PDB file of C-alpha atoms in Angstrom:
ATOM      1  CA  GLY A   1      24.351  43.578 -31.391  1.00 74.00           C
ATOM      2  CA  VAL A   2      26.027  43.526 -34.795  1.00 80.00           C
ATOM      3  CA  LEU A   3      23.963  43.024 -37.887  1.00 88.00           C
ATOM      4  CA  LEU A   4      26.277  40.879 -40.198  1.00 90.00           C
ATOM      5  CA  SER A   5      24.554  40.295 -43.788  1.00 92.00           C
ATOM      6  CA  GLN A   6      24.748  37.137 -45.406  1.00 93.00           C
ATOM      7  CA  PRO A   7      27.215  38.630 -48.404  1.00 94.00           C
ATOM      8  CA  ALA A   8      29.142  39.932 -45.334  1.00 94.00           C
ATOM      9  CA  LEU A   9      29.921  36.494 -43.766  1.00 94.00           C
ATOM     10  CA  LEU A  10      29.874  34.848 -47.434  1.00 95.00           C
ATOM     11  CA  ALA A  11      32.667  37.406 -48.512  1.00 95.00           C
ATOM     12  CA  SER A  12      34.832  36.236 -45.038  1.00 95.00           C
ATOM     13  CA  ALA A  13      34.214  32.692 -46.014  1.00 96.00           C
ATOM     14  CA  THR A  14      35.587  33.079 -49.625  1.00 96.00           C
ATOM     15  CA  ALA A  15      38.432  34.924 -48.742  1.00 96.00           C
ATOM     16  CA  PHE A  16      39.383  32.275 -45.667  1.00 96.00           C
ATOM     17  CA  GLY A  17      39.156  29.715 -48.387  1.00 96.00           C
ATOM     18  CA  ASN A  18      41.054  31.511 -50.573  1.00 96.00           C
ATOM     19  CA  ARG A  19      43.912  31.374 -48.271  1.00 96.00           C
ATOM     20  CA  PHE A  20      43.739  28.399 -46.617  1.00 96.00           C
ATOM     21  CA  GLY A  21      41.895  26.196 -48.469  1.00 94.00           C
ATOM     22  CA  THR A  22      38.301  24.538 -48.385  1.00 95.00           C
ATOM     23  CA  ASN A  23      38.673  21.098 -48.248  1.00 95.00           C
ATOM     24  CA  ASN A  24      38.555  21.120 -44.409  1.00 96.00           C
ATOM     25  CA  ARG A  25      36.861  19.640 -41.239  1.00 96.00           C
ATOM     26  CA  TRP A  26      36.465  21.834 -38.636  1.00 96.00           C
ATOM     27  CA  VAL A  27      36.330  21.104 -34.822  1.00 96.00           C
ATOM     28  CA  VAL A  28      34.243  23.597 -33.208  1.00 93.00           C
ATOM     29  CA  SER A  29      35.464  24.477 -29.971  1.00 93.00           C
ATOM     30  CA  VAL A  30      34.594  28.002 -29.144  1.00 90.00           C
ATOM     31  CA  PRO A  31      31.094  29.355 -28.314  1.00 86.00           C
ATOM     32  CA  ALA A  32      28.544  29.196 -31.385  1.00 85.00           C
ATOM     33  CA  HIS A  33      26.939  32.331 -30.592  1.00 85.00           C
ATOM     34  CA  ARG A  34      30.429  34.584 -30.800  1.00 88.00           C
ATOM     35  CA  ILE A  35      31.909  35.165 -34.014  1.00 88.00           C
ATOM     36  CA  ALA A  36      34.694  32.647 -34.117  1.00 89.00           C
ATOM     37  CA  GLY A  37      32.139  29.573 -33.392  1.00 88.00           C
ATOM     38  CA  ILE A  38      29.682  31.472 -35.911  1.00 91.00           C
ATOM     39  CA  MET A  39      32.501  31.613 -38.665  1.00 92.00           C
ATOM     40  CA  VAL A  40      33.529  28.316 -38.133  1.00 93.00           C
ATOM     41  CA  LEU A  41      30.299  27.088 -38.972  1.00 94.00           C
ATOM     42  CA  VAL A  42      29.807  29.476 -41.851  1.00 94.00           C
ATOM     43  CA  ARG A  43      33.024  28.096 -43.259  1.00 95.00           C
ATOM     44  CA  SER A  44      32.003  24.728 -42.714  1.00 94.00           C
ATOM     45  CA  TRP A  45      28.127  25.142 -44.386  1.00 94.00           C
ATOM     46  CA  PHE A  46      29.634  27.448 -47.068  1.00 94.00           C
ATOM     47  CA  HIS A  47      32.425  25.087 -48.023  1.00 94.00           C
ATOM     48  CA  ASN A  48      30.498  21.788 -47.714  1.00 94.00           C
ATOM     49  CA  SER A  49      33.058  20.889 -44.369  1.00 95.00           C
ATOM     50  CA  PRO A  50      31.749  18.443 -41.727  1.00 96.00           C
ATOM     51  CA  PHE A  51      32.644  19.340 -38.359  1.00 95.00           C
ATOM     52  CA  GLU A  52      32.963  17.874 -34.840  1.00 93.00           C
ATOM     53  CA  ILE A  53      31.835  19.467 -31.659  1.00 92.00           C
ATOM     54  CA  ASP A  54      34.005  19.781 -28.602  1.00 92.00           C
ATOM     55  CA  PRO A  55      31.875  19.117 -25.710  1.00 89.00           C
ATOM     56  CA  SER A  56      32.761  22.083 -23.752  1.00 89.00           C
ATOM     57  CA  VAL A  57      30.703  24.195 -26.725  1.00 89.00           C
ATOM     58  CA  GLY A  58      27.287  25.152 -25.201  1.00 79.00           C
ATOM     59  CA  GLY A  59      28.609  25.621 -21.351  1.00 75.00           C
ATOM     60  CA  ALA A  60      27.674  22.587 -20.144  1.00 74.00           C
ATOM     61  CA  ARG A  61      31.174  21.434 -19.533  1.00 84.00           C
ATOM     62  CA  THR A  62      34.047  23.501 -19.044  1.00 89.00           C
ATOM     63  CA  PHE A  63      36.994  23.092 -21.493  1.00 92.00           C
ATOM     64  CA  GLN A  64      39.478  20.186 -20.872  1.00 94.00           C
ATOM     65  CA  ALA A  65      42.153  18.937 -22.584  1.00 95.00           C
ATOM     66  CA  ALA A  66      40.965  15.413 -22.306  1.00 95.00           C
ATOM     67  CA  ALA A  67      37.964  15.713 -23.887  1.00 95.00           C
ATOM     68  CA  PHE A  68      39.261  18.103 -26.359  1.00 96.00           C
ATOM     69  CA  ALA A  69      41.572  15.307 -27.451  1.00 97.00           C
ATOM     70  CA  ALA A  70      39.112  12.536 -27.947  1.00 96.00           C
ATOM     71  CA  THR A  71      37.112  15.172 -29.974  1.00 96.00           C
ATOM     72  CA  THR A  72      40.624  15.992 -31.977  1.00 97.00           C
ATOM     73  CA  MET A  73      40.779  12.080 -32.401  1.00 97.00           C
ATOM     74  CA  ARG A  74      37.838  11.289 -33.831  1.00 96.00           C
ATOM     75  CA  ALA A  75      37.949  14.376 -36.170  1.00 97.00           C
ATOM     76  CA  VAL A  76      41.790  12.930 -37.310  1.00 97.00           C
ATOM     77  CA  ARG A  77      40.184   9.669 -37.748  1.00 97.00           C
ATOM     78  CA  GLU A  78      37.872  11.338 -40.310  1.00 97.00           C
ATOM     79  CA  SER A  79      40.011  13.190 -41.986  1.00 96.00           C
ATOM     80  CA  ASN A  80      42.375  10.488 -42.879  1.00 96.00           C
ATOM     81  CA  GLY A  81      39.660   8.714 -44.307  1.00 96.00           C
ATOM     82  CA  ASP A  82      38.314  11.189 -46.460  1.00 96.00           C
ATOM     83  CA  GLY A  83      41.625  13.521 -47.004  1.00 96.00           C
ATOM     84  CA  ARG A  84      40.302  16.997 -45.654  1.00 97.00           C
ATOM     85  CA  SER A  85      42.466  19.149 -43.320  1.00 97.00           C
ATOM     86  CA  LEU A  86      41.795  19.500 -39.871  1.00 98.00           C
ATOM     87  CA  MET A  87      41.139  23.169 -38.435  1.00 97.00           C
ATOM     88  CA  VAL A  88      40.010  24.438 -34.986  1.00 97.00           C
ATOM     89  CA  SER A  89      39.943  27.965 -33.572  1.00 95.00           C
ATOM     90  CA  LEU A  90      40.770  28.649 -30.568  1.00 96.00           C
ATOM     91  CA  VAL A  91      41.318  31.520 -27.904  1.00 95.00           C
ATOM     92  CA  PRO A  92      44.933  31.642 -26.061  1.00 96.00           C
ATOM     93  CA  THR A  93      43.269  30.356 -22.867  1.00 95.00           C
ATOM     94  CA  GLN A  94      42.536  27.388 -24.336  1.00 95.00           C
ATOM     95  CA  ILE A  95      45.618  27.018 -26.150  1.00 97.00           C
ATOM     96  CA  ALA A  96      47.350  27.570 -22.689  1.00 97.00           C
ATOM     97  CA  ARG A  97      45.317  24.780 -21.376  1.00 96.00           C
ATOM     98  CA  LEU A  98      46.133  22.683 -23.571  1.00 97.00           C
ATOM     99  CA  LEU A  99      50.091  22.928 -23.175  1.00 97.00           C
ATOM    100  CA  GLU A 100      49.927  22.879 -19.564  1.00 97.00           C
ATOM    101  CA  SER A 101      48.233  19.675 -19.945  1.00 96.00           C
ATOM    102  CA  GLY A 102      51.265  17.795 -21.490  1.00 96.00           C
ATOM    103  CA  SER A 103      51.434  15.161 -23.826  1.00 96.00           C
ATOM    104  CA  VAL A 104      47.388  15.320 -24.257  1.00 96.00           C
ATOM    105  CA  GLY A 105      47.034  18.621 -25.217  1.00 97.00           C
ATOM    106  CA  ILE A 106      50.062  19.003 -27.306  1.00 98.00           C
ATOM    107  CA  GLU A 107      49.326  15.974 -29.304  1.00 97.00           C
ATOM    108  CA  ALA A 108      46.056  17.117 -29.717  1.00 98.00           C
ATOM    109  CA  LEU A 109      47.315  20.315 -30.989  1.00 98.00           C
ATOM    110  CA  GLN A 110      49.806  18.570 -33.390  1.00 98.00           C
ATOM    111  CA  SER A 111      46.976  16.648 -34.990  1.00 97.00           C
ATOM    112  CA  TYR A 112      45.865  20.017 -36.589  1.00 98.00           C
ATOM    113  CA  ASP A 113      46.708  21.283 -39.831  1.00 97.00           C
ATOM    114  CA  LEU A 114      45.770  24.881 -39.014  1.00 97.00           C
ATOM    115  CA  VAL A 115      45.266  26.016 -35.152  1.00 98.00           C
ATOM    116  CA  LEU A 116      43.770  29.302 -35.252  1.00 96.00           C
ATOM    117  CA  SER A 117      44.354  31.536 -32.387  1.00 96.00           C
ATOM    118  CA  GLY A 118      42.458  34.622 -31.903  1.00 92.00           C
ATOM    119  CA  ALA A 119      39.706  36.649 -29.668  1.00 89.00           C
ATOM    120  CA  ALA A 120      42.754  38.011 -27.794  1.00 90.00           C
ATOM    121  CA  ALA A 121      46.290  38.667 -27.879  1.00 91.00           C
ATOM    122  CA  THR A 122      48.352  35.480 -28.429  1.00 94.00           C
ATOM    123  CA  PRO A 123      51.194  36.020 -26.369  1.00 95.00           C
ATOM    124  CA  GLN A 124      54.933  35.385 -28.277  1.00 96.00           C
ATOM    125  CA  PRO A 125      56.572  33.107 -25.904  1.00 97.00           C
ATOM    126  CA  MET A 126      53.450  30.700 -26.450  1.00 97.00           C
ATOM    127  CA  LEU A 127      53.590  30.962 -30.450  1.00 96.00           C
ATOM    128  CA  ASN A 128      57.333  30.362 -29.673  1.00 97.00           C
ATOM    129  CA  LYS A 129      56.540  27.149 -27.825  1.00 97.00           C
ATOM    130  CA  MET A 130      54.025  26.237 -30.231  1.00 97.00           C
ATOM    131  CA  ARG A 131      56.187  26.556 -33.106  1.00 96.00           C
ATOM    132  CA  GLU A 132      58.812  24.364 -31.390  1.00 97.00           C
ATOM    133  CA  LEU A 133      56.581  21.898 -30.725  1.00 98.00           C
ATOM    134  CA  GLY A 134      55.308  21.771 -34.695  1.00 97.00           C
ATOM    135  CA  ILE A 135      52.089  23.085 -33.904  1.00 98.00           C
ATOM    136  CA  LYS A 136      50.617  24.712 -37.021  1.00 98.00           C
ATOM    137  CA  VAL A 137      49.319  28.160 -36.094  1.00 97.00           C
ATOM    138  CA  SER A 138      47.917  31.246 -37.470  1.00 97.00           C
ATOM    139  CA  VAL A 139      47.182  34.264 -35.721  1.00 96.00           C
ATOM    140  CA  SER A 140      44.061  36.017 -36.533  1.00 95.00           C
ATOM    141  CA  TYR A 141      42.894  39.556 -35.856  1.00 93.00           C
ATOM    142  CA  GLY A 142      39.345  40.878 -36.530  1.00 91.00           C
ATOM    143  CA  MET A 143      36.025  41.164 -34.563  1.00 89.00           C
ATOM    144  CA  THR A 144      32.571  40.613 -34.552  1.00 89.00           C
ATOM    145  CA  GLU A 145      32.140  43.708 -36.960  1.00 91.00           C
ATOM    146  CA  THR A 146      34.616  42.148 -39.557  1.00 91.00           C
ATOM    147  CA  CYS A 147      33.043  38.447 -39.379  1.00 90.00           C
ATOM    148  CA  GLY A 148      35.939  37.715 -37.037  1.00 91.00           C
ATOM    149  CA  GLY A 149      39.513  37.224 -38.291  1.00 91.00           C
ATOM    150  CA  CYS A 150      40.329  39.907 -41.419  1.00 92.00           C
ATOM    151  CA  VAL A 151      43.945  39.597 -40.706  1.00 94.00           C
ATOM    152  CA  TYR A 152      46.084  36.291 -40.337  1.00 95.00           C
ATOM    153  CA  ASP A 153      49.599  36.404 -39.384  1.00 95.00           C
ATOM    154  CA  GLY A 154      49.856  39.932 -40.551  1.00 93.00           C
ATOM    155  CA  GLU A 155      48.043  39.648 -43.751  1.00 95.00           C
ATOM    156  CA  VAL A 156      45.286  41.106 -44.587  1.00 95.00           C
ATOM    157  CA  LEU A 157      42.406  38.554 -46.568  1.00 95.00           C
ATOM    158  CA  ASP A 158      41.763  39.396 -49.941  1.00 94.00           C
ATOM    159  CA  GLY A 159      39.650  42.360 -50.774  1.00 94.00           C
ATOM    160  CA  VAL A 160      40.335  43.842 -47.279  1.00 94.00           C
ATOM    161  CA  GLU A 161      42.148  46.746 -46.640  1.00 92.00           C
ATOM    162  CA  VAL A 162      43.785  47.889 -43.421  1.00 92.00           C
ATOM    163  CA  GLU A 163      45.327  51.226 -42.695  1.00 90.00           C
ATOM    164  CA  ILE A 164      46.379  53.422 -39.387  1.00 90.00           C
ATOM    165  CA  ARG A 165      44.666  57.041 -39.653  1.00 90.00           C
ATOM    166  CA  ASN A 166      45.397  59.337 -36.676  1.00 92.00           C
ATOM    167  CA  GLY A 167      46.199  56.325 -34.128  1.00 90.00           C
ATOM    168  CA  LYS A 168      43.120  54.299 -34.984  1.00 90.00           C
ATOM    169  CA  ILE A 169      42.784  51.190 -37.217  1.00 88.00           C
ATOM    170  CA  ALA A 170      40.304  51.938 -40.499  1.00 88.00           C
ATOM    171  CA  ILE A 171      39.233  48.777 -41.952  1.00 91.00           C
ATOM    172  CA  ARG A 172      37.441  48.416 -45.254  1.00 91.00           C
ATOM    173  CA  GLY A 173      35.977  45.514 -47.330  1.00 92.00           C
ATOM    174  CA  PRO A 174      33.126  43.559 -48.066  1.00 93.00           C
ATOM    175  CA  ILE A 175      33.275  41.865 -44.580  1.00 92.00           C
ATOM    176  CA  LEU A 176      32.209  44.516 -42.659  1.00 90.00           C
ATOM    177  CA  ALA A 177      29.315  44.422 -40.473  1.00 91.00           C
ATOM    178  CA  SER A 178      26.058  46.275 -41.891  1.00 87.00           C
ATOM    179  CA  SER A 179      25.504  50.035 -40.640  1.00 71.00           C
ATOM    180  CA  VAL A 180      22.404  50.402 -38.876  1.00 49.00           C
ATOM    181  CA  SER A 181      20.801  53.705 -37.721  1.00 45.00           C
ATOM    182  CA  LEU A 182      18.524  53.632 -34.349  1.00 45.00           C
ATOM    183  CA  ASP A 183      16.423  56.857 -34.284  1.00 45.00           C
ATOM    184  CA  ALA A 184      15.415  57.758 -30.399  1.00 42.00           C
TER     185      ALA A 184
END
């Protein structure tokens, strides 16, 4: 496990909000016990943003385009009523399933003001297709130890420093996990 302090989580939520706005509604479509799902919930809580949960979260059902589209449409109706931007965090495998599903998945993706793609490399052909279809996508880089995404579309979040040292990525900032020392 990784120890993420409350200040680190809030620093990440604040920096994300500074970049992408805080008047949002989220659709939770990634596991809530992994950092991507945790950060959707932290951002929602910190910015007082409502969220909808896709039926696949929790593992009782597999991720399916039709169910995701239905969840998305509920969130769209709510966002149309209160003027909030609609956001979702997905992994490339989910995006691929939505694109392969045809109009159901594509129209759902087109409904979002921001689709975050992360947790694995997003293939360039997939990004090209999404952009051709008018899907607003942002590619994130990060890990549990950085409270999830700390770089979006190649730009680091405010307060985060990234450099390459001897072929290794070095990251500094308030979004880092706490150091824990365990004695044997």
